Short mmCIF file of C-alpha atoms and ligand atoms in Angstrom, two decimals:
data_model
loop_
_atom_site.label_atom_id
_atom_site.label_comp_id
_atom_site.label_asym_id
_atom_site.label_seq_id
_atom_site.Cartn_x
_atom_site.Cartn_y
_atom_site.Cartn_z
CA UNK A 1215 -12.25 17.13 -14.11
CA UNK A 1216 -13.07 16.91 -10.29
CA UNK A 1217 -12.65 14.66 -8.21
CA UNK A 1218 -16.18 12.81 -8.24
CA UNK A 1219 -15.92 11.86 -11.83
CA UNK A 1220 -12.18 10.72 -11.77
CA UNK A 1221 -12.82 8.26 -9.28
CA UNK A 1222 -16.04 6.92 -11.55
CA UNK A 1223 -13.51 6.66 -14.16
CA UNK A 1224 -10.82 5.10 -12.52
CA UNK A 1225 -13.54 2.67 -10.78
CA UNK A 1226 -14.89 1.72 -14.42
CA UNK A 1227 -10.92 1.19 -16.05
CA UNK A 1228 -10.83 -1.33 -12.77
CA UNK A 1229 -13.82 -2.65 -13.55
CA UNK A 1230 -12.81 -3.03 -17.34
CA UNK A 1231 -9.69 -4.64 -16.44
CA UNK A 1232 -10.96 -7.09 -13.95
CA UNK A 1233 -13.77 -8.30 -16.53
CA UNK A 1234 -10.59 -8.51 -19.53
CA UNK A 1235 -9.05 -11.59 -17.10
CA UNK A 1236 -12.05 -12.84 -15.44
CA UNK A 1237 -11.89 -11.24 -12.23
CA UNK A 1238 -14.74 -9.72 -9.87
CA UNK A 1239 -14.31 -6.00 -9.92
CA UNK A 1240 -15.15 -5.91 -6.19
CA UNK A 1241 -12.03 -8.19 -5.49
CA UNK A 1242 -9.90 -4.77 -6.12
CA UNK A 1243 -9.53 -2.29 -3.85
CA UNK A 1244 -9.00 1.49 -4.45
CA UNK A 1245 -6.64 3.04 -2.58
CA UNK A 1246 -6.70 7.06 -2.79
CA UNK A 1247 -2.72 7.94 -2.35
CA UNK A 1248 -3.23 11.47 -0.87
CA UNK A 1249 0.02 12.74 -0.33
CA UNK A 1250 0.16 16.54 -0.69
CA UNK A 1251 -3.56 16.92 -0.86
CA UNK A 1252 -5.47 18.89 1.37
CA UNK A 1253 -7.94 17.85 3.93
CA UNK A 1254 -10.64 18.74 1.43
CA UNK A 1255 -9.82 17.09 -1.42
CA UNK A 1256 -9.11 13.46 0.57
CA UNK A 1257 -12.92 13.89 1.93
CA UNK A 1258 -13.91 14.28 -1.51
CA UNK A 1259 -12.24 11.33 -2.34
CA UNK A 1260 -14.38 9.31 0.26
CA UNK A 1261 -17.24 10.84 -0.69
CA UNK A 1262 -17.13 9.47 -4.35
CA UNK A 1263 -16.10 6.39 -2.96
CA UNK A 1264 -12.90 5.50 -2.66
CA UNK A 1265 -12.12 1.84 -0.76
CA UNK A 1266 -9.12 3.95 1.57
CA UNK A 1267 -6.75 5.99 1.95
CA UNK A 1268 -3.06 5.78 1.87
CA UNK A 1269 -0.64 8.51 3.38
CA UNK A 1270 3.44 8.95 2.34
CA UNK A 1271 4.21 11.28 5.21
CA UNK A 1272 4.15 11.01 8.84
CA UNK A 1273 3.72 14.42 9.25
CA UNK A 1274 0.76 14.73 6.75
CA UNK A 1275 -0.74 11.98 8.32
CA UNK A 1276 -0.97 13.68 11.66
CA UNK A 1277 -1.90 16.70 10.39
CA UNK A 1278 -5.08 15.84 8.40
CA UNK A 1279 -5.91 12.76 11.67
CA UNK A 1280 -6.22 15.99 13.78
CA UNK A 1281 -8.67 17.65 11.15
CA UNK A 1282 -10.78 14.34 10.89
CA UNK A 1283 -10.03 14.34 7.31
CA UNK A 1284 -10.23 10.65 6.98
CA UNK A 1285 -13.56 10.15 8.78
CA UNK A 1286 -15.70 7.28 7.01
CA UNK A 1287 -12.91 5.53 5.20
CA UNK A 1288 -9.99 3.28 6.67
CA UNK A 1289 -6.39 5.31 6.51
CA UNK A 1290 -3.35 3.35 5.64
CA UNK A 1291 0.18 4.36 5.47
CA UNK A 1292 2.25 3.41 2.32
CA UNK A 1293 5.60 5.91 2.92
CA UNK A 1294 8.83 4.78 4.18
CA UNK A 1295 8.66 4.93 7.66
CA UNK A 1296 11.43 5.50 10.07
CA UNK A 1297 11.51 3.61 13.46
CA UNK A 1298 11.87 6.61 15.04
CA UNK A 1299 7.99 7.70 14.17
CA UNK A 1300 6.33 4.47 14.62
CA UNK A 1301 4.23 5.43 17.59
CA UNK A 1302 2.99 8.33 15.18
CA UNK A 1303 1.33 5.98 13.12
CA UNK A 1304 0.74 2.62 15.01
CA UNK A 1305 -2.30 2.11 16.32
CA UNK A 1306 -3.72 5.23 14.08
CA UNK A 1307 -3.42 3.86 10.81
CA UNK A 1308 -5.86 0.25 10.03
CA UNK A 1309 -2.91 -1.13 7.48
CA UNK A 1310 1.12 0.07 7.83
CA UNK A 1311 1.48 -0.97 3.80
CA UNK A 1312 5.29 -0.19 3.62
CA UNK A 1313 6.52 -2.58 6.32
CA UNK A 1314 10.55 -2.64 4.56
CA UNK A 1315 13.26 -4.10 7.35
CA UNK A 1316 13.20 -6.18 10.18
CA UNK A 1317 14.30 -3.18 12.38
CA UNK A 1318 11.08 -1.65 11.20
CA UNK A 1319 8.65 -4.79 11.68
CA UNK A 1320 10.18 -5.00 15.90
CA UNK A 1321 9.92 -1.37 16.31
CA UNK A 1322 6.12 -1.77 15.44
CA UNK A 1323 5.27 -4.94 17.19
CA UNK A 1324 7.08 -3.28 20.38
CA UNK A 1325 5.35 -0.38 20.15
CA UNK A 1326 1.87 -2.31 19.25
CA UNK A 1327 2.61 -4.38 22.06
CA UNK A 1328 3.08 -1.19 24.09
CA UNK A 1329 -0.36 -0.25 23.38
CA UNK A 1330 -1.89 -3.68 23.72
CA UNK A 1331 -2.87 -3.90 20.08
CA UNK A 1332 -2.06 -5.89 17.01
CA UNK A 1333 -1.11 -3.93 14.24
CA UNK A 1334 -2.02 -4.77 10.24
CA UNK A 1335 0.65 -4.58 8.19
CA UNK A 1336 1.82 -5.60 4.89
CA UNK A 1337 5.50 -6.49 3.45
CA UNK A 1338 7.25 -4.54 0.77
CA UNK A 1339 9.00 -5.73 -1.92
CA UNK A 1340 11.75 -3.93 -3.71
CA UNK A 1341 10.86 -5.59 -7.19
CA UNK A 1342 12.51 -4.11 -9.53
CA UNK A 1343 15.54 -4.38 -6.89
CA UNK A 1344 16.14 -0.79 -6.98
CA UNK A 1345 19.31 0.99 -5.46
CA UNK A 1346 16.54 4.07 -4.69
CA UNK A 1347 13.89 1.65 -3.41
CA UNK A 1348 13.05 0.43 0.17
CA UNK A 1349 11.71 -2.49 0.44
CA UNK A 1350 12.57 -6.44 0.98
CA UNK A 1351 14.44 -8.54 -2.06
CA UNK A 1352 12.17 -10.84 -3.64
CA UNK A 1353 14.14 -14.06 -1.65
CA UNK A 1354 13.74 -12.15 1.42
CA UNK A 1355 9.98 -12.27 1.51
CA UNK A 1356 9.57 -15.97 2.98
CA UNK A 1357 12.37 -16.01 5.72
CA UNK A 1358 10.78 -12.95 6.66
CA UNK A 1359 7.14 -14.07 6.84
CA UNK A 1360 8.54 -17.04 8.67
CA UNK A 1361 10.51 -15.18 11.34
CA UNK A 1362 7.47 -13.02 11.78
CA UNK A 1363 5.32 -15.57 13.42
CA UNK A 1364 7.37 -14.70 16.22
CA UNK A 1365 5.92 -11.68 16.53
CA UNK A 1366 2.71 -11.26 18.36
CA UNK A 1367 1.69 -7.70 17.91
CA UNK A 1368 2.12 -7.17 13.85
CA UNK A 1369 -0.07 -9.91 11.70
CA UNK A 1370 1.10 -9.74 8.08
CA UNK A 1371 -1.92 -9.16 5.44
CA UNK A 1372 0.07 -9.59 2.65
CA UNK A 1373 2.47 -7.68 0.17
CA UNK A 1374 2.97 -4.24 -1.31
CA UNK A 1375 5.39 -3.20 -4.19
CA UNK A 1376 6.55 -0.42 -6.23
CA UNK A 1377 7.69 -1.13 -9.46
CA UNK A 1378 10.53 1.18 -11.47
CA UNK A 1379 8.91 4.39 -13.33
CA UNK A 1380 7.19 2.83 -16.38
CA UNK A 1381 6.67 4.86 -19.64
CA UNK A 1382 4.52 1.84 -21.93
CA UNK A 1383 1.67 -0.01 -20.69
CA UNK A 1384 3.07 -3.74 -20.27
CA UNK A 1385 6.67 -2.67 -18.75
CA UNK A 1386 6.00 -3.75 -15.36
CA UNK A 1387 3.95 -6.76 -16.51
CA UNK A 1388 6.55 -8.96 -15.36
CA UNK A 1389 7.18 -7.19 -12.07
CA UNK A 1390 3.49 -7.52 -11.20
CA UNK A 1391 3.37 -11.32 -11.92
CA UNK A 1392 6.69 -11.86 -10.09
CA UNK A 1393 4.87 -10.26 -6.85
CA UNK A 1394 1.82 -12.17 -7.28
CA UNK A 1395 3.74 -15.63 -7.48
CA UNK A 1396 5.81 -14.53 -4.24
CA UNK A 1397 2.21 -14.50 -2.99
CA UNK A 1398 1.11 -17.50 -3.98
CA UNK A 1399 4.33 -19.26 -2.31
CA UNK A 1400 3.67 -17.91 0.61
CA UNK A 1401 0.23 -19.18 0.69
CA UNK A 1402 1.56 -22.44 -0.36
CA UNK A 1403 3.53 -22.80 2.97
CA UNK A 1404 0.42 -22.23 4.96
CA UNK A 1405 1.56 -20.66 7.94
CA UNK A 1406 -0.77 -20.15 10.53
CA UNK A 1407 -0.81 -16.25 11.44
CA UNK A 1408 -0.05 -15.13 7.61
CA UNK A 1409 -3.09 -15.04 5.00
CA UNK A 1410 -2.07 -12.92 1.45
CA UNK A 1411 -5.23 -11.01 1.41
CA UNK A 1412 -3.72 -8.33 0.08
CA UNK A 1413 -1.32 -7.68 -2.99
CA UNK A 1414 -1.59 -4.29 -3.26
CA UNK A 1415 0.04 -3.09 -6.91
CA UNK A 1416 -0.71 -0.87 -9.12
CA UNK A 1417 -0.41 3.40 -9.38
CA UNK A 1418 -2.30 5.31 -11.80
CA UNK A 1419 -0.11 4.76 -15.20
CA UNK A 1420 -0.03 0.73 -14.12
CA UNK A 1421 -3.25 -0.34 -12.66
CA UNK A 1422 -4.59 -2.10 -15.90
CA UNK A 1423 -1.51 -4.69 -15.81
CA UNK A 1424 -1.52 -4.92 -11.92
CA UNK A 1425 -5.21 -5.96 -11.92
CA UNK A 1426 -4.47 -8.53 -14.62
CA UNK A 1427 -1.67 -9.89 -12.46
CA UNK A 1428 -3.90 -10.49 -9.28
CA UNK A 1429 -3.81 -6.78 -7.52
CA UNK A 1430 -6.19 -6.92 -4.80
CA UNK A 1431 -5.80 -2.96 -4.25
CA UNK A 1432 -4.25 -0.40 -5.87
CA UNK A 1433 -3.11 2.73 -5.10
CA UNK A 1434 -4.35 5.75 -7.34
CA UNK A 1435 -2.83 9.81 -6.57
CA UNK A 1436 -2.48 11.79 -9.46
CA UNK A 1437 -5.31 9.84 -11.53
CA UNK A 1438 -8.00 11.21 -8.54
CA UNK A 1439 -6.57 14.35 -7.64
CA UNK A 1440 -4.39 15.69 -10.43
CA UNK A 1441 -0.88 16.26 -10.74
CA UNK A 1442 0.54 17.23 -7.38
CA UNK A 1443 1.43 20.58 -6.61
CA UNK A 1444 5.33 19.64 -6.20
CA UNK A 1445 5.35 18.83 -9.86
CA UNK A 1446 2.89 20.93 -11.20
CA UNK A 1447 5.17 24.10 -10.42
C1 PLP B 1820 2.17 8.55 -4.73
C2 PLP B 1820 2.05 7.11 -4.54
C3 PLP B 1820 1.15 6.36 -5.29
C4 PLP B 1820 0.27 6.94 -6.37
O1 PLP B 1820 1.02 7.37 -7.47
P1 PLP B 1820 0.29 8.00 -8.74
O2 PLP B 1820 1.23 7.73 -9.85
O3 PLP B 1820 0.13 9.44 -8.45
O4 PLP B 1820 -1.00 7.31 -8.91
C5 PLP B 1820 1.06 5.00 -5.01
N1 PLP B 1820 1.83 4.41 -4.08
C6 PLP B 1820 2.71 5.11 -3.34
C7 PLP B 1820 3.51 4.39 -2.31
C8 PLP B 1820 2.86 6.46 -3.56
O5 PLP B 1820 3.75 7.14 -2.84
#
């Protein structure tokens, strides 16, 4: 199937789950995760519609910025990033989703600052508190959003998390709803430069329980473009 009628798909799944709890379809956001696809394929994406577009790699990133591959949709980047590349992708991306350390979150307000901007960004959350996984601990999250009104140059649009590898629909139910109540504390506390817009959650084998849990985005790769190439071999 190409890539046209994959996104329809995945759009109508969304739909389905938003409608099974009682949510507005257009309150979730679809994130095409285009790691390791070419230029090509990610303006196909945006052609059939996709809300944005998340990149893993600096590198990629840079590559397919300087062949206008993201024209006509807003480019976010969900990788790990190391402090060392920030002013690669500051100020070039609209949302830094993967925001994991403190060290990270002053290297991009300095270098925001640097360019006289304010940067979007969004905390990660190492949910299933994974030895492999970046990301903040859950009881991290709210000294963190706390110590970040100190910053003037970053303004935090909410939370991002990857869950462990599931295998059965409802395994990550519980990681899901743990994010989403971190989100509602947050919003309970009512800071003034934080609003939990976004909870983005949810990958292609996921999305159904991430949307019934309050994901306001997901991010979708290999149910767009097919299994990557990396794997495929
Ligand atoms: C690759 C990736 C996704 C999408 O994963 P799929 O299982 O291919 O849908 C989502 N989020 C991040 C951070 C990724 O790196």
């Amino acid at each position: 199937m190409g890539i046209a009628e994959n996104v329809a798909r995945i759009r109508e799944q969304m739909a389905q789950a938003a409608i099974a709890c009682g949510r507005d379809p257009k309150s979730i956001a679809l994130c095409a995760a285009t790691k390791m696809n070419d230029a090509d394929a990610v303006r196909q994406a945006i052609a059939a519609g996709v809300d944005c577009c998340g990149e893993n790699r600096v590198q990629e990133l840079t590559a397919k910025l300087a062949q206008n591959a993201y024209a006509g949709a807003p480019v976010h980047f969900i990788g790990h990033l190391q402090t060392n590349k920030v002013r690669q992708v500051v100020g070039k991306v609209d949302l830094i989703q993967s925001v994991d350390s403190l060290r990270l979150l002053q290297a991009i307000d300095k270098e925001a600052a640097r360019q006289g901007i304010v940067q979007d960004i969004l905390l990660e959350v190492n949910i299933g508190e994974e030895a492999s996984k970046s990301g903040f601990a859950a009881g991290d999250i709210l000294p963190m959003v706390e110590k970040a009104g100190q910053f003037s140059n970053i303004c935090i649009k909410g939370l991002m998390a990857i869950p462990p590898i599931s295998h059965n629909s409802g395994e990550n139910l519980n990681y899901f709803q743990k994010l989403f109540q971190i989100s509602v504390d947050i919003t309970g506390k009512k800071y003034d430069n934080v609003k939990v817009d976004c909870l983005s959650m949810g990958m292609s084998g996921d999305f159904a329980d991430a949307i019934a849990s309050g994901s306001t985005m997901i991010r979708v790769g290999t149910g767009i473009f097919g299994v990557r190439n990396s794997v495929k071999a």
